[in-house]
Amino acid sequence: SLLEALKACNANGYHTAVDTSGYAFPQSYQAIIPFTDLFLFDIKQLDASKHLEYTGVSNIGILDNLRMIVKSGKDVMVRIPVIPGKNDDHENLTAVRELLSRLKCENLRKINLLPFHRIGKSKYKRFNLPYRMNDTEQPSQERMRELKEFFAETGIKVKIGG
């Protein structure tokens, strides 16, 4: 299990990191927090109905888990996938920026802006699954630079990619 792996790494002096969508029971995070040095935490969409539409799950618990992890004092890097037409509208980006501004603290280390790409498209074909992102374009470098400046207003370090 993840918990056992983190405990073993921690006991042997290894730095531990968990990459997460945030979708898990709070008790699961409470169990792994003591053995995790860094959380890479994805924020996709703050509008609850859009999050449910795009991901199939509610974001309420996800956001509660983010707050809990930040409050724990463990290092956190927030990762924001930038998906044109899905979550790159001004309303969502402003809401995400406001959330991160409210959460800002020493252990909220960085915001990574992840531009949409189609690298995973071949996996869908291999598993005979429909790929629903054919009409989605990758954001331009200029757009990503604009977003970097937009999120820099939080006072948190921002990086394109991650």
Short mmCIF file of C-alpha atoms in Angstrom, two decimals:
data_model
loop_
_atom_site.label_atom_id
_atom_site.label_comp_id
_atom_site.label_asym_id
_atom_site.label_seq_id
_atom_site.Cartn_x
_atom_site.Cartn_y
_atom_site.Cartn_z
CA SER A 1 0.00 0.00 0.00
CA LEU A 2 1.01 3.64 -0.36
CA LEU A 3 1.16 4.05 3.40
CA GLU A 4 3.53 1.11 3.83
CA ALA A 5 5.77 2.35 1.00
CA LEU A 6 5.91 5.85 2.48
CA LYS A 7 6.70 4.45 5.94
CA ALA A 8 9.53 2.32 4.54
CA CYS A 9 11.00 5.21 2.55
CA ASN A 10 10.70 7.54 5.51
CA ALA A 11 12.34 5.02 7.86
CA ASN A 12 15.27 4.69 5.46
CA GLY A 13 15.80 8.43 5.06
CA TYR A 14 14.30 8.87 1.60
CA HIS A 15 12.47 12.05 0.65
CA THR A 16 8.86 11.20 -0.13
CA ALA A 17 6.39 12.85 -2.49
CA VAL A 18 2.78 12.08 -3.32
CA ASP A 19 1.25 13.24 -6.62
CA THR A 20 -2.49 13.49 -6.11
CA SER A 21 -5.75 14.70 -7.61
CA GLY A 22 -6.93 15.18 -4.03
CA TYR A 23 -9.78 12.74 -4.49
CA ALA A 24 -9.58 10.42 -1.47
CA PHE A 25 -11.03 10.13 1.98
CA PRO A 26 -9.56 12.66 4.44
CA GLN A 27 -8.56 9.76 6.69
CA SER A 28 -6.31 8.45 3.91
CA TYR A 29 -4.43 11.75 3.83
CA GLN A 30 -4.30 11.94 7.61
CA ALA A 31 -2.60 8.53 7.62
CA ILE A 32 0.07 9.44 5.04
CA ILE A 33 0.81 13.05 6.02
CA PRO A 34 3.34 12.08 8.75
CA PHE A 35 5.36 10.07 6.20
CA THR A 36 5.15 12.47 3.24
CA ASP A 37 7.55 15.35 2.66
CA LEU A 38 5.92 16.87 -0.43
CA PHE A 39 2.47 16.82 -2.01
CA LEU A 40 1.99 17.58 -5.70
CA PHE A 41 -1.68 18.56 -5.67
CA ASP A 42 -3.77 19.09 -8.81
CA ILE A 43 -6.45 21.76 -9.00
CA LYS A 44 -8.51 21.40 -12.15
CA GLN A 45 -11.72 23.39 -11.72
CA LEU A 46 -13.26 25.31 -8.83
CA ASP A 47 -16.81 25.50 -10.16
CA ALA A 48 -18.47 22.50 -8.50
CA SER A 49 -20.85 21.64 -11.36
CA LYS A 50 -18.14 21.93 -14.04
CA HIS A 51 -15.75 19.83 -11.94
CA LEU A 52 -18.39 17.14 -11.66
CA GLU A 53 -19.12 17.34 -15.41
CA TYR A 54 -15.46 17.14 -16.48
CA THR A 55 -14.12 14.68 -13.91
CA GLY A 56 -17.16 12.74 -12.74
CA VAL A 57 -16.54 13.62 -9.08
CA SER A 58 -17.24 16.49 -6.70
CA ASN A 59 -14.44 18.90 -5.82
CA ILE A 60 -15.71 19.67 -2.30
CA GLY A 61 -13.68 16.93 -0.60
CA ILE A 62 -10.72 17.65 -2.87
CA LEU A 63 -10.57 21.28 -1.75
CA ASP A 64 -11.04 20.27 1.90
CA ASN A 65 -8.11 17.85 1.51
CA LEU A 66 -5.96 20.61 0.01
CA ARG A 67 -6.70 22.89 2.95
CA MET A 68 -5.93 20.07 5.42
CA ILE A 69 -2.60 19.23 3.75
CA VAL A 70 -1.51 22.88 3.58
CA LYS A 71 -2.49 23.34 7.24
CA SER A 72 -0.40 20.26 8.18
CA GLY A 73 2.78 22.18 7.39
CA LYS A 74 3.95 19.70 4.75
CA ASP A 75 5.37 21.14 1.53
CA VAL A 76 2.82 21.52 -1.26
CA MET A 77 3.21 22.27 -4.95
CA VAL A 78 -0.10 23.04 -6.63
CA ARG A 79 -0.36 21.85 -10.21
CA ILE A 80 -2.91 23.49 -12.49
CA PRO A 81 -3.51 21.77 -15.82
CA VAL A 82 -4.40 24.54 -18.29
CA ILE A 83 -7.02 23.10 -20.63
CA PRO A 84 -8.39 25.59 -23.20
CA GLY A 85 -12.17 25.70 -23.19
CA LYS A 86 -12.40 23.63 -20.01
CA ASN A 87 -10.73 25.47 -17.15
CA ASP A 88 -8.83 28.43 -18.62
CA ASP A 89 -11.69 30.93 -18.39
CA HIS A 90 -11.19 34.10 -16.37
CA GLU A 91 -13.81 33.12 -13.77
CA ASN A 92 -12.14 29.80 -12.89
CA LEU A 93 -8.60 31.15 -12.99
CA THR A 94 -9.55 34.07 -10.76
CA ALA A 95 -11.24 31.72 -8.28
CA VAL A 96 -8.14 29.47 -8.21
CA ARG A 97 -5.86 32.47 -7.72
CA GLU A 98 -8.04 33.75 -4.85
CA LEU A 99 -8.03 30.31 -3.20
CA LEU A 100 -4.25 30.08 -3.42
CA SER A 101 -3.85 33.64 -2.14
CA ARG A 102 -5.93 32.71 0.92
CA LEU A 103 -3.92 29.52 1.46
CA LYS A 104 -0.54 31.21 0.93
CA CYS A 105 1.98 30.18 3.56
CA GLU A 106 5.63 29.14 3.72
CA ASN A 107 4.96 25.49 2.88
CA LEU A 108 2.86 26.29 -0.22
CA ARG A 109 6.03 26.25 -2.27
CA LYS A 110 5.05 26.61 -5.90
CA ILE A 111 2.33 26.76 -8.52
CA ASN A 112 3.06 24.69 -11.61
CA LEU A 113 1.02 25.61 -14.69
CA LEU A 114 0.77 22.52 -16.89
CA PRO A 115 -0.16 23.29 -20.50
CA PHE A 116 -2.58 20.79 -22.08
CA HIS A 117 -0.97 18.31 -24.48
CA ARG A 118 -2.08 15.22 -26.38
CA ILE A 119 0.71 12.90 -25.28
CA GLY A 120 -1.78 10.47 -23.69
CA LYS A 121 -3.90 10.16 -26.87
CA SER A 122 -2.14 6.96 -27.96
CA LYS A 123 -3.07 5.28 -24.65
CA TYR A 124 -6.75 5.79 -25.40
CA LYS A 125 -6.32 4.21 -28.83
CA ARG A 126 -4.37 1.28 -27.38
CA PHE A 127 -7.15 0.56 -24.88
CA ASN A 128 -9.89 1.14 -27.46
CA LEU A 129 -11.34 4.08 -25.52
CA PRO A 130 -12.83 7.23 -27.04
CA TYR A 131 -10.51 10.25 -26.93
CA ARG A 132 -12.69 13.28 -26.23
CA MET A 133 -10.05 16.01 -26.44
CA ASN A 134 -9.44 16.08 -30.23
CA ASP A 135 -10.84 19.60 -30.53
CA THR A 136 -8.76 20.95 -27.67
CA GLU A 137 -5.73 23.00 -28.67
CA GLN A 138 -2.56 23.34 -26.65
CA PRO A 139 -2.31 26.81 -25.06
CA SER A 140 0.23 29.11 -26.69
CA GLN A 141 3.50 30.01 -24.99
CA GLU A 142 2.26 33.60 -24.83
CA ARG A 143 -0.92 32.49 -23.04
CA MET A 144 1.12 30.46 -20.56
CA ARG A 145 3.37 33.46 -19.87
CA GLU A 146 0.26 35.59 -19.25
CA LEU A 147 -1.03 33.02 -16.80
CA LYS A 148 2.34 32.88 -15.06
CA GLU A 149 2.13 36.63 -14.45
CA PHE A 150 -1.53 36.29 -13.40
CA PHE A 151 -0.70 33.69 -10.74
CA ALA A 152 2.49 35.48 -9.65
CA GLU A 153 0.18 38.04 -8.03
CA THR A 154 -0.38 35.45 -5.26
CA GLY A 155 3.22 35.94 -4.13
CA ILE A 156 3.82 32.22 -4.62
CA LYS A 157 6.54 31.07 -7.00
CA VAL A 158 5.06 30.10 -10.40
CA LYS A 159 6.55 27.81 -13.02
CA ILE A 160 5.30 26.74 -16.43
CA GLY A 161 5.53 22.97 -16.62
CA GLY A 162 6.29 20.74 -13.77
#
